[in-house]
PDB file of C-alpha atoms and ligand atoms in Angstrom:
ATOM      1  CA  MET A   1     242.883  59.821  44.926  1.00 84.00           C
ATOM      2  CA  LYS A   2     239.385  59.526  46.411  1.00 93.00           C
ATOM      3  CA  ASN A   3     237.214  62.403  47.654  1.00 97.00           C
ATOM      4  CA  ILE A   4     238.263  63.625  51.077  1.00 98.00           C
ATOM      5  CA  VAL A   5     235.299  63.617  53.461  1.00 98.00           C
ATOM      6  CA  LEU A   6     235.588  65.276  56.867  1.00 98.00           C
ATOM      7  CA  ILE A   7     233.305  64.105  59.640  1.00 98.00           C
ATOM      8  CA  GLY A   8     233.443  64.909  63.357  1.00 98.00           C
ATOM      9  CA  PHE A   9     231.884  66.868  66.157  1.00 98.00           C
ATOM     10  CA  MET A  10     231.004  70.564  65.961  1.00 98.00           C
ATOM     11  CA  GLY A  11     234.051  72.774  66.432  1.00 97.00           C
ATOM     12  CA  THR A  12     236.627  70.228  65.321  1.00 98.00           C
ATOM     13  CA  GLY A  13     237.570  72.375  62.305  1.00 97.00           C
ATOM     14  CA  LYS A  14     235.824  70.589  59.428  1.00 98.00           C
ATOM     15  CA  SER A  15     235.039  73.739  57.420  1.00 97.00           C
ATOM     16  CA  THR A  16     238.357  75.522  57.985  1.00 97.00           C
ATOM     17  CA  ILE A  17     240.381  72.438  57.152  1.00 98.00           C
ATOM     18  CA  GLY A  18     238.171  71.523  54.198  1.00 98.00           C
ATOM     19  CA  ARG A  19     238.699  74.956  52.672  1.00 98.00           C
ATOM     20  CA  GLU A  20     242.477  74.671  53.072  1.00 98.00           C
ATOM     21  CA  LEU A  21     242.540  71.124  51.642  1.00 98.00           C
ATOM     22  CA  SER A  22     240.619  72.423  48.650  1.00 98.00           C
ATOM     23  CA  ARG A  23     243.167  75.198  48.142  1.00 98.00           C
ATOM     24  CA  ARG A  24     246.002  72.698  48.240  1.00 96.00           C
ATOM     25  CA  THR A  25     244.488  70.012  46.029  1.00 95.00           C
ATOM     26  CA  SER A  26     242.584  72.365  43.699  1.00 96.00           C
ATOM     27  CA  TRP A  27     239.594  70.133  44.258  1.00 96.00           C
ATOM     28  CA  LYS A  28     236.200  71.706  44.761  1.00 97.00           C
ATOM     29  CA  PHE A  29     235.179  72.311  48.379  1.00 98.00           C
ATOM     30  CA  LEU A  30     231.619  71.501  49.410  1.00 98.00           C
ATOM     31  CA  ASP A  31     230.462  72.398  52.891  1.00 98.00           C
ATOM     32  CA  MET A  32     227.233  70.464  53.490  1.00 98.00           C
ATOM     33  CA  ASP A  33     225.803  72.924  56.033  1.00 97.00           C
ATOM     34  CA  GLN A  34     226.429  75.826  53.654  1.00 97.00           C
ATOM     35  CA  LEU A  35     224.915  73.963  50.710  1.00 98.00           C
ATOM     36  CA  ILE A  36     221.786  73.111  52.682  1.00 98.00           C
ATOM     37  CA  GLU A  37     221.425  76.747  53.753  1.00 98.00           C
ATOM     38  CA  LYS A  38     221.835  77.886  50.158  1.00 98.00           C
ATOM     39  CA  GLU A  39     219.359  75.368  48.754  1.00 98.00           C
ATOM     40  CA  GLN A  40     216.813  76.095  51.484  1.00 98.00           C
ATOM     41  CA  GLY A  41     217.289  79.862  51.471  1.00 98.00           C
ATOM     42  CA  ARG A  42     217.466  79.906  55.280  1.00 98.00           C
ATOM     43  CA  THR A  43     219.978  79.192  58.019  1.00 97.00           C
ATOM     44  CA  ILE A  44     220.323  75.890  59.851  1.00 97.00           C
ATOM     45  CA  PRO A  45     219.016  77.362  63.135  1.00 97.00           C
ATOM     46  CA  GLU A  46     215.991  78.589  61.150  1.00 97.00           C
ATOM     47  CA  ILE A  47     215.432  75.132  59.627  1.00 98.00           C
ATOM     48  CA  PHE A  48     215.677  73.485  63.063  1.00 97.00           C
ATOM     49  CA  ALA A  49     213.263  76.006  64.575  1.00 97.00           C
ATOM     50  CA  ALA A  50     210.680  75.805  61.793  1.00 98.00           C
ATOM     51  CA  GLU A  51     210.848  72.121  60.819  1.00 98.00           C
ATOM     52  CA  GLY A  52     212.659  70.259  63.579  1.00 97.00           C
ATOM     53  CA  GLU A  53     215.772  68.114  63.596  1.00 97.00           C
ATOM     54  CA  GLU A  54     214.286  65.135  61.697  1.00 98.00           C
ATOM     55  CA  TYR A  55     213.549  67.323  58.705  1.00 98.00           C
ATOM     56  CA  PHE A  56     217.114  68.649  58.713  1.00 98.00           C
ATOM     57  CA  ARG A  57     218.484  65.072  58.909  1.00 98.00           C
ATOM     58  CA  GLN A  58     216.456  64.185  55.827  1.00 98.00           C
ATOM     59  CA  LEU A  59     217.914  67.178  53.958  1.00 98.00           C
ATOM     60  CA  GLU A  60     221.378  65.956  54.949  1.00 98.00           C
ATOM     61  CA  ARG A  61     220.532  62.442  53.827  1.00 98.00           C
ATOM     62  CA  ASP A  62     219.320  63.641  50.408  1.00 98.00           C
ATOM     63  CA  LEU A  63     222.432  65.769  49.938  1.00 98.00           C
ATOM     64  CA  VAL A  64     224.752  62.891  50.855  1.00 98.00           C
ATOM     65  CA  LYS A  65     223.097  60.704  48.234  1.00 98.00           C
ATOM     66  CA  ARG A  66     223.769  63.343  45.580  1.00 97.00           C
ATOM     67  CA  LEU A  67     227.336  64.125  46.672  1.00 96.00           C
ATOM     68  CA  SER A  68     228.463  60.533  47.031  1.00 93.00           C
ATOM     69  CA  GLU A  69     228.149  60.043  43.260  1.00 94.00           C
ATOM     70  CA  LYS A  70     230.706  62.776  42.510  1.00 96.00           C
ATOM     71  CA  SER A  71     234.509  62.778  42.347  1.00 95.00           C
ATOM     72  CA  ARG A  72     237.432  65.142  43.064  1.00 95.00           C
ATOM     73  CA  LEU A  73     235.715  66.779  46.005  1.00 97.00           C
ATOM     74  CA  ILE A  74     236.635  67.909  49.472  1.00 98.00           C
ATOM     75  CA  ILE A  75     233.457  67.514  51.528  1.00 98.00           C
ATOM     76  CA  SER A  76     232.913  68.843  55.009  1.00 98.00           C
ATOM     77  CA  THR A  77     229.861  67.284  56.652  1.00 98.00           C
ATOM     78  CA  GLY A  78     227.773  68.604  59.533  1.00 98.00           C
ATOM     79  CA  GLY A  79     228.576  67.367  63.022  1.00 98.00           C
ATOM     80  CA  GLY A  80     225.571  65.042  62.996  1.00 98.00           C
ATOM     81  CA  THR A  81     225.829  63.664  59.449  1.00 98.00           C
ATOM     82  CA  ALA A  82     227.573  60.527  60.702  1.00 97.00           C
ATOM     83  CA  LYS A  83     224.636  59.757  63.008  1.00 96.00           C
ATOM     84  CA  ASN A  84     223.105  57.955  60.033  1.00 97.00           C
ATOM     85  CA  PRO A  85     225.396  55.012  59.140  1.00 97.00           C
ATOM     86  CA  ASP A  86     223.965  55.021  55.592  1.00 98.00           C
ATOM     87  CA  ASN A  87     225.501  58.475  55.136  1.00 98.00           C
ATOM     88  CA  VAL A  88     228.952  57.234  56.095  1.00 98.00           C
ATOM     89  CA  ALA A  89     228.595  54.137  53.906  1.00 98.00           C
ATOM     90  CA  ASP A  90     227.585  56.276  50.913  1.00 98.00           C
ATOM     91  CA  LEU A  91     230.368  58.808  51.449  1.00 98.00           C
ATOM     92  CA  LYS A  92     232.915  55.975  51.640  1.00 97.00           C
ATOM     93  CA  LYS A  93     232.001  54.712  48.165  1.00 96.00           C
ATOM     94  CA  LYS A  94     234.072  57.393  46.466  1.00 95.00           C
ATOM     95  CA  GLY A  95     235.771  58.950  49.441  1.00 97.00           C
ATOM     96  CA  VAL A  96     238.193  58.474  52.259  1.00 98.00           C
ATOM     97  CA  VAL A  97     236.383  59.452  55.461  1.00 98.00           C
ATOM     98  CA  ILE A  98     238.488  61.323  57.995  1.00 98.00           C
ATOM     99  CA  CYS A  99     237.190  62.052  61.481  1.00 98.00           C
ATOM    100  CA  LEU A 100     238.515  65.248  63.002  1.00 98.00           C
ATOM    101  CA  TYR A 101     238.579  65.337  66.785  1.00 98.00           C
ATOM    102  CA  ALA A 102     239.582  67.858  69.423  1.00 98.00           C
ATOM    103  CA  ASP A 103     239.745  68.346  73.195  1.00 97.00           C
ATOM    104  CA  VAL A 104     236.523  69.315  74.965  1.00 98.00           C
ATOM    105  CA  ASP A 105     238.071  72.678  75.936  1.00 97.00           C
ATOM    106  CA  ASP A 106     238.849  73.493  72.299  1.00 97.00           C
ATOM    107  CA  ILE A 107     235.400  72.411  71.132  1.00 98.00           C
ATOM    108  CA  TYR A 108     233.839  74.499  73.883  1.00 97.00           C
ATOM    109  CA  ALA A 109     235.851  77.571  72.910  1.00 96.00           C
ATOM    110  CA  ARG A 110     235.196  77.135  69.191  1.00 96.00           C
ATOM    111  CA  THR A 111     231.438  76.663  69.609  1.00 96.00           C
ATOM    112  CA  SER A 112     230.789  79.182  72.366  1.00 91.00           C
ATOM    113  CA  ARG A 113     228.817  81.629  70.233  1.00 88.00           C
ATOM    114  CA  ARG A 114     225.102  81.046  70.754  1.00 85.00           C
ATOM    115  CA  GLY A 115     222.518  81.058  67.984  1.00 85.00           C
ATOM    116  CA  ARG A 116     224.600  79.117  65.513  1.00 91.00           C
ATOM    117  CA  ARG A 117     224.361  75.555  66.741  1.00 94.00           C
ATOM    118  CA  PRO A 118     220.804  74.552  67.530  1.00 95.00           C
ATOM    119  CA  VAL A 119     221.841  71.173  68.908  1.00 96.00           C
ATOM    120  CA  LEU A 120     224.031  72.763  71.616  1.00 96.00           C
ATOM    121  CA  ASP A 121     221.689  75.698  72.193  1.00 94.00           C
ATOM    122  CA  GLN A 122     219.099  73.284  73.605  1.00 93.00           C
ATOM    123  CA  TYR A 123     221.237  72.696  76.690  1.00 94.00           C
ATOM    124  CA  GLU A 124     221.692  74.949  79.684  1.00 93.00           C
ATOM    125  CA  ASP A 125     225.205  73.663  80.428  1.00 95.00           C
ATOM    126  CA  ARG A 126     226.999  73.779  77.099  1.00 95.00           C
ATOM    127  CA  ARG A 127     230.204  72.180  78.304  1.00 96.00           C
ATOM    128  CA  GLN A 128     228.350  69.258  79.850  1.00 97.00           C
ATOM    129  CA  ALA A 129     226.327  68.896  76.635  1.00 97.00           C
ATOM    130  CA  ILE A 130     229.539  68.619  74.629  1.00 98.00           C
ATOM    131  CA  VAL A 131     230.897  65.923  76.960  1.00 98.00           C
ATOM    132  CA  GLU A 132     227.668  63.912  76.803  1.00 97.00           C
ATOM    133  CA  LEU A 133     227.063  64.261  73.069  1.00 97.00           C
ATOM    134  CA  LEU A 134     230.675  63.384  72.290  1.00 97.00           C
ATOM    135  CA  ALA A 135     230.363  60.167  74.302  1.00 97.00           C
ATOM    136  CA  GLN A 136     227.026  59.361  72.695  1.00 97.00           C
ATOM    137  CA  ARG A 137     228.308  59.994  69.186  1.00 97.00           C
ATOM    138  CA  GLN A 138     231.692  58.316  69.519  1.00 97.00           C
ATOM    139  CA  PRO A 139     230.611  55.055  67.826  1.00 97.00           C
ATOM    140  CA  MET A 140     229.350  57.097  64.865  1.00 97.00           C
ATOM    141  CA  TYR A 141     232.610  58.958  64.417  1.00 97.00           C
ATOM    142  CA  ASP A 142     234.483  55.663  64.827  1.00 97.00           C
ATOM    143  CA  GLN A 143     233.122  54.627  61.423  1.00 96.00           C
ATOM    144  CA  ALA A 144     235.757  56.879  59.800  1.00 98.00           C
ATOM    145  CA  ASP A 145     238.696  55.387  57.910  1.00 98.00           C
ATOM    146  CA  TYR A 146     241.138  57.589  59.852  1.00 98.00           C
ATOM    147  CA  LYS A 147     241.149  60.032  62.762  1.00 98.00           C
ATOM    148  CA  VAL A 148     243.122  63.251  62.965  1.00 98.00           C
ATOM    149  CA  SER A 149     243.364  65.553  65.980  1.00 98.00           C
ATOM    150  CA  THR A 150     242.971  69.310  65.573  1.00 98.00           C
ATOM    151  CA  SER A 151     244.067  70.152  69.144  1.00 98.00           C
ATOM    152  CA  ASN A 152     247.648  71.217  69.923  1.00 98.00           C
ATOM    153  CA  THR A 153     248.562  71.359  66.251  1.00 98.00           C
ATOM    154  CA  ASN A 154     248.207  73.749  63.320  1.00 97.00           C
ATOM    155  CA  LEU A 155     246.346  73.965  60.038  1.00 97.00           C
ATOM    156  CA  ASN A 156     249.425  73.103  57.990  1.00 97.00           C
ATOM    157  CA  ASP A 157     250.289  69.918  59.893  1.00 98.00           C
ATOM    158  CA  VAL A 158     246.672  68.755  59.969  1.00 98.00           C
ATOM    159  CA  CYS A 159     246.349  69.170  56.190  1.00 98.00           C
ATOM    160  CA  ASN A 160     249.674  67.418  55.533  1.00 98.00           C
ATOM    161  CA  GLU A 161     248.504  64.486  57.629  1.00 98.00           C
ATOM    162  CA  ILE A 162     245.130  64.266  55.884  1.00 98.00           C
ATOM    163  CA  ILE A 163     246.686  64.387  52.409  1.00 97.00           C
ATOM    164  CA  ARG A 164     249.182  61.694  53.434  1.00 97.00           C
ATOM    165  CA  LEU A 165     246.343  59.464  54.633  1.00 97.00           C
ATOM    166  CA  ALA A 166     244.239  60.119  51.540  1.00 96.00           C
ATOM    167  CA  LYS A 167     247.108  59.014  49.287  1.00 94.00           C
ATOM    168  CA  ARG A 168     247.589  55.695  51.061  1.00 90.00           C
TER     169      ARG A 168
HETATM  170  C1  LIG B   1     225.047  69.577  63.959  1.00 77.70           C
HETATM  171  C2  LIG B   1     226.190  70.230  63.557  1.00 77.70           C
HETATM  172  C3  LIG B   1     226.196  71.405  62.684  1.00 77.70           C
HETATM  173  C4  LIG B   1     224.946  71.458  61.808  1.00 77.70           C
HETATM  174  C5  LIG B   1     223.733  71.294  62.651  1.00 77.70           C
HETATM  175  C6  LIG B   1     223.709  69.998  63.451  1.00 77.70           C
HETATM  176  C7  LIG B   1     225.144  68.408  64.867  1.00 77.70           C
HETATM  177  O1  LIG B   1     227.356  71.378  61.861  1.00 77.70           O
HETATM  178  O2  LIG B   1     224.992  70.477  60.812  1.00 77.70           O
HETATM  179  O3  LIG B   1     223.666  72.409  63.493  1.00 77.70           O
HETATM  180  O4  LIG B   1     224.138  67.701  65.072  1.00 77.70           O
HETATM  181  O5  LIG B   1     226.254  68.148  65.388  1.00 77.70           O
HETATM  182  P1  LIG B   1     228.853  71.784  62.368  1.00 77.70           P
HETATM  183  O6  LIG B   1     229.506  70.552  62.869  1.00 77.70           O
HETATM  184  O7  LIG B   1     229.484  72.298  61.123  1.00 77.70           O
HETATM  185  O8  LIG B   1     228.695  72.830  63.417  1.00 77.70           O
END
């Protein structure tokens, strides 16, 4: 079985589902946002504020290059990792790339806390920002091998579906 790589918009459940997939498969779970924060010794909002988005994207790019050489991993990416097609291509080398998606209302509810997501915090109207960014990013998420919804379902069913797809 290949690595399982979760891509998708903020609030689609990448970290929660990645952790559960890791529990079930006994494969190591790597959350890219968490790893970047650990390596940098600061939070993602702090990195965005001090260095800007481009700098963060380069950190993501460097991490993808390192991770895409490894095996037996469950990887949860950041919501913007797929913006760079090279990232998706690299992650596909040893992994099956699954895009998680959810309804706008669910994304809105799951990302409503301010101060955590610098990309959304830039906008006055958060809901509208989600709608626009989702539309803008759709072609990037469409690069995934498979898509799995995390709305109107539960953690168990989502994980069963992902494991089924990864075994194909
Ligand atoms: C981002 C999503 C975040 C994080 C950063 C940028 C984005 O990850 O990588 O704030 O551009 O969509 P989550 O999807 O885990 O919130």
